[in-house]
CSV table of C-alpha atoms and ligand atoms in Angstrom, one decimal:
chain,number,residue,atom,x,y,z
A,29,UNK,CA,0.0,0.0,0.0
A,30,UNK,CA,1.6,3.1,-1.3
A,31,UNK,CA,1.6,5.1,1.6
A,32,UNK,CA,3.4,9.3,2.4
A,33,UNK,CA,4.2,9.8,5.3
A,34,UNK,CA,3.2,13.4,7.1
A,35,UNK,CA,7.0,14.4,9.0
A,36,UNK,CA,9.1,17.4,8.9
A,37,UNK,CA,11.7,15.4,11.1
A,38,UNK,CA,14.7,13.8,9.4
A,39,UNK,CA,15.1,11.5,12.6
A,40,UNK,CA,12.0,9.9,12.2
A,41,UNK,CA,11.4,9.4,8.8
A,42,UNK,CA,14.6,7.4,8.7
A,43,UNK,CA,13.5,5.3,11.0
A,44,UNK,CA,9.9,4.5,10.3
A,45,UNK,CA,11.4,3.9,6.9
A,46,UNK,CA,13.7,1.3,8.1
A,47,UNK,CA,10.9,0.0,10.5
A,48,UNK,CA,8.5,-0.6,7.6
A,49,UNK,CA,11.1,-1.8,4.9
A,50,UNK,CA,9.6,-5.1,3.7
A,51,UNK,CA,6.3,-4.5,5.0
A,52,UNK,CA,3.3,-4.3,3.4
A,53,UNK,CA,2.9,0.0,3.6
A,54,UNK,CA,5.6,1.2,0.6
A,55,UNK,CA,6.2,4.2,2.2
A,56,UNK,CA,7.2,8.2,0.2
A,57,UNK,CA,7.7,11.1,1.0
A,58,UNK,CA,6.0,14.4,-0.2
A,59,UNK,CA,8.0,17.6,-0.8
A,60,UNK,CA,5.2,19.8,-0.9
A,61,UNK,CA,3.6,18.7,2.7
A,62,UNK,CA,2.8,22.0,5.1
A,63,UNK,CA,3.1,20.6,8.5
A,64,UNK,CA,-0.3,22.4,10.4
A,65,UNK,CA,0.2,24.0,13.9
A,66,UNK,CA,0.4,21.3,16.4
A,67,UNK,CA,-2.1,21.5,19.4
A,68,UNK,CA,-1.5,21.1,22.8
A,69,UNK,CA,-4.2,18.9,23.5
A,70,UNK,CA,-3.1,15.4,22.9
A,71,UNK,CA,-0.4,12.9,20.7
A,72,UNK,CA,-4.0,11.2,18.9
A,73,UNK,CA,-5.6,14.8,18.1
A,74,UNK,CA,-1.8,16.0,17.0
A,75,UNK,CA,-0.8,12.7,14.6
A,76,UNK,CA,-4.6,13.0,12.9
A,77,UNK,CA,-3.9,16.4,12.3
A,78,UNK,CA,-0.8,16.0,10.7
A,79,UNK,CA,-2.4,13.0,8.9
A,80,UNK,CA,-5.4,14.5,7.6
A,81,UNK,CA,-2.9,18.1,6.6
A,82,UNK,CA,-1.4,16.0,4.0
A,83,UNK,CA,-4.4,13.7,2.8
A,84,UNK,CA,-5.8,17.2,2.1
A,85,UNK,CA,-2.7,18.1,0.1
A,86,UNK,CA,-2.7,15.5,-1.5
A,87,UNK,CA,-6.1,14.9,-2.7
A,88,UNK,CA,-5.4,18.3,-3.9
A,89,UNK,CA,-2.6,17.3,-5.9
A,90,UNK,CA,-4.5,14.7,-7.3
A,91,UNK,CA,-2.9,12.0,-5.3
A,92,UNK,CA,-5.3,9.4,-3.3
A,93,UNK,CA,-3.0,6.7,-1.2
A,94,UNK,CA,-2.6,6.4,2.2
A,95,UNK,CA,-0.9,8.7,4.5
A,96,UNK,CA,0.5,8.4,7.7
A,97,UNK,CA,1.8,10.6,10.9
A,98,UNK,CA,3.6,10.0,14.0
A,99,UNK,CA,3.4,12.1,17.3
A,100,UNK,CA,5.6,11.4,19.9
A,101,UNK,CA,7.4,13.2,22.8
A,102,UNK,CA,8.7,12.3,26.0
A,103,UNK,CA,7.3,12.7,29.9
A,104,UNK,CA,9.5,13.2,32.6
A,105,UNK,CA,8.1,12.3,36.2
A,106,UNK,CA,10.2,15.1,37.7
A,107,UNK,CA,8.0,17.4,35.5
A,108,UNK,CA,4.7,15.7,36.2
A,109,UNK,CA,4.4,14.2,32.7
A,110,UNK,CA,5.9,17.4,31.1
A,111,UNK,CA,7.0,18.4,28.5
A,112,UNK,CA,4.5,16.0,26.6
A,113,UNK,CA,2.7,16.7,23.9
A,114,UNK,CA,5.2,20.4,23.7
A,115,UNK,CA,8.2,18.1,23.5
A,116,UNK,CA,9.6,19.8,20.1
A,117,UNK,CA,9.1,23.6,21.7
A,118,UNK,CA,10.4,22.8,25.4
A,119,UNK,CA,12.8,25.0,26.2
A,120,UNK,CA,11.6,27.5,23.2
A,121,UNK,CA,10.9,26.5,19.8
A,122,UNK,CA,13.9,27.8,18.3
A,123,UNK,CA,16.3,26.7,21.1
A,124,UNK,CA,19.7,24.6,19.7
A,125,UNK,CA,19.3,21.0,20.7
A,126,UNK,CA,22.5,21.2,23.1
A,127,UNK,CA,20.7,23.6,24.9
A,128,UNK,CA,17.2,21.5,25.3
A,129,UNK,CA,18.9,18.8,26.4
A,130,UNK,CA,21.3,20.8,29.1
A,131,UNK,CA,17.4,21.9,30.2
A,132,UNK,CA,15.9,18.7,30.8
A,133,UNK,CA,18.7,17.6,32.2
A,134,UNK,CA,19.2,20.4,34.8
A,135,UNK,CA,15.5,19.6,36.0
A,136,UNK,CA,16.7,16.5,36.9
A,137,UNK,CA,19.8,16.7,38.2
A,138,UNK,CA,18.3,18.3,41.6
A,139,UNK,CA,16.1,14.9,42.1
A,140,UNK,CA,17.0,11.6,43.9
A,141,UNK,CA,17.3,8.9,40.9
A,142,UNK,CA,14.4,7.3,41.2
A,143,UNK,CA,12.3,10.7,40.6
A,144,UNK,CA,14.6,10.8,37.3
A,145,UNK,CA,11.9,8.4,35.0
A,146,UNK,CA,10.9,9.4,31.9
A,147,UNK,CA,8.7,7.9,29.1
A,148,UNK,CA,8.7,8.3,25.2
A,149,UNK,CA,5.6,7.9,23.4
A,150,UNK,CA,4.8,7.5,20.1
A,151,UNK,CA,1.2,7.5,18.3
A,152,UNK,CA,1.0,6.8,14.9
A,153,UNK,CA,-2.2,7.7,12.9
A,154,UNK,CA,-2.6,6.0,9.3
A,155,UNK,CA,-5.7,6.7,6.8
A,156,UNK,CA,-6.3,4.1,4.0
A,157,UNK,CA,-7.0,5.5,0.6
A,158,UNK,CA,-11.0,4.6,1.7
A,159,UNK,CA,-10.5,7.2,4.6
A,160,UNK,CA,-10.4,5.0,7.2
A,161,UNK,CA,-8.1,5.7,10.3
A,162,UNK,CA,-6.3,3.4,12.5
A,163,UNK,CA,-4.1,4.9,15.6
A,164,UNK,CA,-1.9,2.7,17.6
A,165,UNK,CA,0.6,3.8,20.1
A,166,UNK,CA,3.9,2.6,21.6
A,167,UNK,CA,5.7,3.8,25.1
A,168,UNK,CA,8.9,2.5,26.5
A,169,UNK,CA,10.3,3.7,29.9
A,170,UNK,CA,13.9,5.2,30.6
A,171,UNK,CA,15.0,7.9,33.3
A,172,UNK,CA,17.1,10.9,32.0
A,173,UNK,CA,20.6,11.1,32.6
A,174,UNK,CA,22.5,13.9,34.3
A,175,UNK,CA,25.1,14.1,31.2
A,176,UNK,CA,25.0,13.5,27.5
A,177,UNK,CA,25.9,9.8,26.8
A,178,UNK,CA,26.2,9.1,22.8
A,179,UNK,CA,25.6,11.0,19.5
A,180,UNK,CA,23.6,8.1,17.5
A,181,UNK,CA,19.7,8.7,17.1
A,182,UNK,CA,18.0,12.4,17.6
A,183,UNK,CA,16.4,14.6,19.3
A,184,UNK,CA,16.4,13.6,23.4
A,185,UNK,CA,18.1,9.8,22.6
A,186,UNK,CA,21.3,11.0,24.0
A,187,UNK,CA,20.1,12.0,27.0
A,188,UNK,CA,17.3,8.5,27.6
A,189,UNK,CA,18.8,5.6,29.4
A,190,UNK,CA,17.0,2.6,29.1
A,191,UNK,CA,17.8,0.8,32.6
A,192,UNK,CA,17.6,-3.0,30.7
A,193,UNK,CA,20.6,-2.4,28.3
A,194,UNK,CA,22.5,0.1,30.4
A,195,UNK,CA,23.0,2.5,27.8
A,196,UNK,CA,21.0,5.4,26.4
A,197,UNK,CA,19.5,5.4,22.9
A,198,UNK,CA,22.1,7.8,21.9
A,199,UNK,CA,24.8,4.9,22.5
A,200,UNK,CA,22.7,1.8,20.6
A,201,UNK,CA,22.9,1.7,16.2
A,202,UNK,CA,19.2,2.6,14.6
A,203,UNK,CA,18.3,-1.3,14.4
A,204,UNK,CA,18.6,-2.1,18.3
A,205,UNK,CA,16.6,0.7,18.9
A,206,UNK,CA,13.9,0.1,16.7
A,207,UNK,CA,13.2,-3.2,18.8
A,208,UNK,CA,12.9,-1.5,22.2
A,209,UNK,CA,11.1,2.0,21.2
A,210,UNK,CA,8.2,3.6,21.4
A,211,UNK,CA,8.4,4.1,17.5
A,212,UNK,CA,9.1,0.6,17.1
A,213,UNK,CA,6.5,-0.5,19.1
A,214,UNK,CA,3.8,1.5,17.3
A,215,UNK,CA,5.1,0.3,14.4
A,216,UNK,CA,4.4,-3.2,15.4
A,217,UNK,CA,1.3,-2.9,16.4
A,218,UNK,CA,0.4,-0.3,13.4
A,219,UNK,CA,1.5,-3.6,11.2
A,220,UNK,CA,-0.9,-5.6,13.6
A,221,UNK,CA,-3.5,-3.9,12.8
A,222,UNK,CA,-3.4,-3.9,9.2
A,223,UNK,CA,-2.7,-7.4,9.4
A,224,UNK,CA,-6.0,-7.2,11.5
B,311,ITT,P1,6.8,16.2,12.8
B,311,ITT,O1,7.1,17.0,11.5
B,311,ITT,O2,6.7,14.7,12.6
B,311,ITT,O3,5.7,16.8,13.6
B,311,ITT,P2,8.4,17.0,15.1
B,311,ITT,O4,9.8,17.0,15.4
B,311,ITT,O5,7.6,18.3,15.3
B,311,ITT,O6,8.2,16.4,13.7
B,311,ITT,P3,6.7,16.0,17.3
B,311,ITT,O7,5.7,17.1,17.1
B,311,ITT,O8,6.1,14.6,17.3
B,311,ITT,O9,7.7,15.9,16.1
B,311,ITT,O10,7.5,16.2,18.5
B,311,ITT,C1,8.2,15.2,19.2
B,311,ITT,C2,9.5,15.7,19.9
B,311,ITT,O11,10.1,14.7,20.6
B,311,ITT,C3,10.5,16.2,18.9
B,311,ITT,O12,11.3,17.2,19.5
B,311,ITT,C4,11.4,15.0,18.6
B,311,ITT,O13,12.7,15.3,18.3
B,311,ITT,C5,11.3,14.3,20.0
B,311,ITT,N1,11.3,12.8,19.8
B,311,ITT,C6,10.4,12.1,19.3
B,311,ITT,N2,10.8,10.8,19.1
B,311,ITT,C7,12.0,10.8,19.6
B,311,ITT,C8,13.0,9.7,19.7
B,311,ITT,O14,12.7,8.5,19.2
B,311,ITT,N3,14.2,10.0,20.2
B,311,ITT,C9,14.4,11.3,20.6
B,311,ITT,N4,13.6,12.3,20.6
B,311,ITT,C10,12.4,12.1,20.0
């Protein structure tokens, strides 16, 4: 199923392509998508939106296959779930990366260990060329770490440590992370409910 996916973000595009290499959903991209303005409501409300942005686009371009989004961010427990659904504008939406991660991890860095768990999540919102919409979601559990620890992956990676490995996801190659993340494990259950 030919299917574009709705992302702006280099990091995950490469790997929901690797994720879905093989798979039934033959996955594009489309230079002309607009990402909309993301809400602050929820991950599900955000990845429709970004899904249903560029089936729009596309229908206008004449183009009718599937499309689908992901919406992810990460939840610290020191911050009571934040930043969340604002994960891309914490610390300001223009802020270097360096500088977003020194952030999160100064908010932790003042809290005993275990009040330094964190959760990515991942929901990933698909619409068949019929319209219909399937959303799954994937979480995995890490705490942040008080100093950057790797340079693989994007975006927080360097800076989650996933306590059954030892290591952050800025220390593991693409692959081994795709088994134990919240992308992978949307992914899996996105393919599960195609299958479905
Ligand atoms: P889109 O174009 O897909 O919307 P985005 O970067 O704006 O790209 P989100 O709105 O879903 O994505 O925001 C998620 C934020 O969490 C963003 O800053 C990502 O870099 C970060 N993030 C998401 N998944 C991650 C992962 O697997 N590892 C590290 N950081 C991640």
């Amino acid at each position: 199923m030919k299917t574009y996916l709705a992302t702006k973000n280099a990091g995950k595009l490469g790997e929901i392509r690797n994720m879905l290499a093989g798979s039934p959903i033959d996955l594009h991209t489309y230079d002309g998508y607009i990402d909309p303005v993301e809400g602050d409501d929820s991950y599900v409300a955000n990845a429709l939106l970004k899904a249903r942005a560029l089936r729009e686009q596309l229908q206008l371009a004449g183009i009718h296959d599937a499309v689908l989004a992901d919406d992810s961010g990460i939840e610290l427990d020191a911050l009571d779930g934040g930043p969340g659904v604002l994960s891309a504008r914490y610390a300001g939406e223009t802020t270097p990366w360096p500088q977003r991660l020194e952030t999160m991890m100064s908010e932790v860095r003042h809290v005993p260990e275990d009040r330094r768990g964190a959760r990515f999540i991942c929901v990933m919102a698909l619409i068949t060329p019929d319209g219909r919409e399937i959303v799954v979601e994937g979480d995995v559990r890490g705490q942040i770490t008080t100093e950057l620890r790797g340079t693989n992956g994007f975006g927080y990676d360097p800076i989650f440590y996933y306590p059954p490995i030892g290591k952050t996801f800025g220390e593991i190659p693409e692959a081994e992370k795709n088994e134990l993340s919240h992308r992978g494990r949307a992914a899996r259950a996105l393919l599960e409910a195609l299958a479905a």
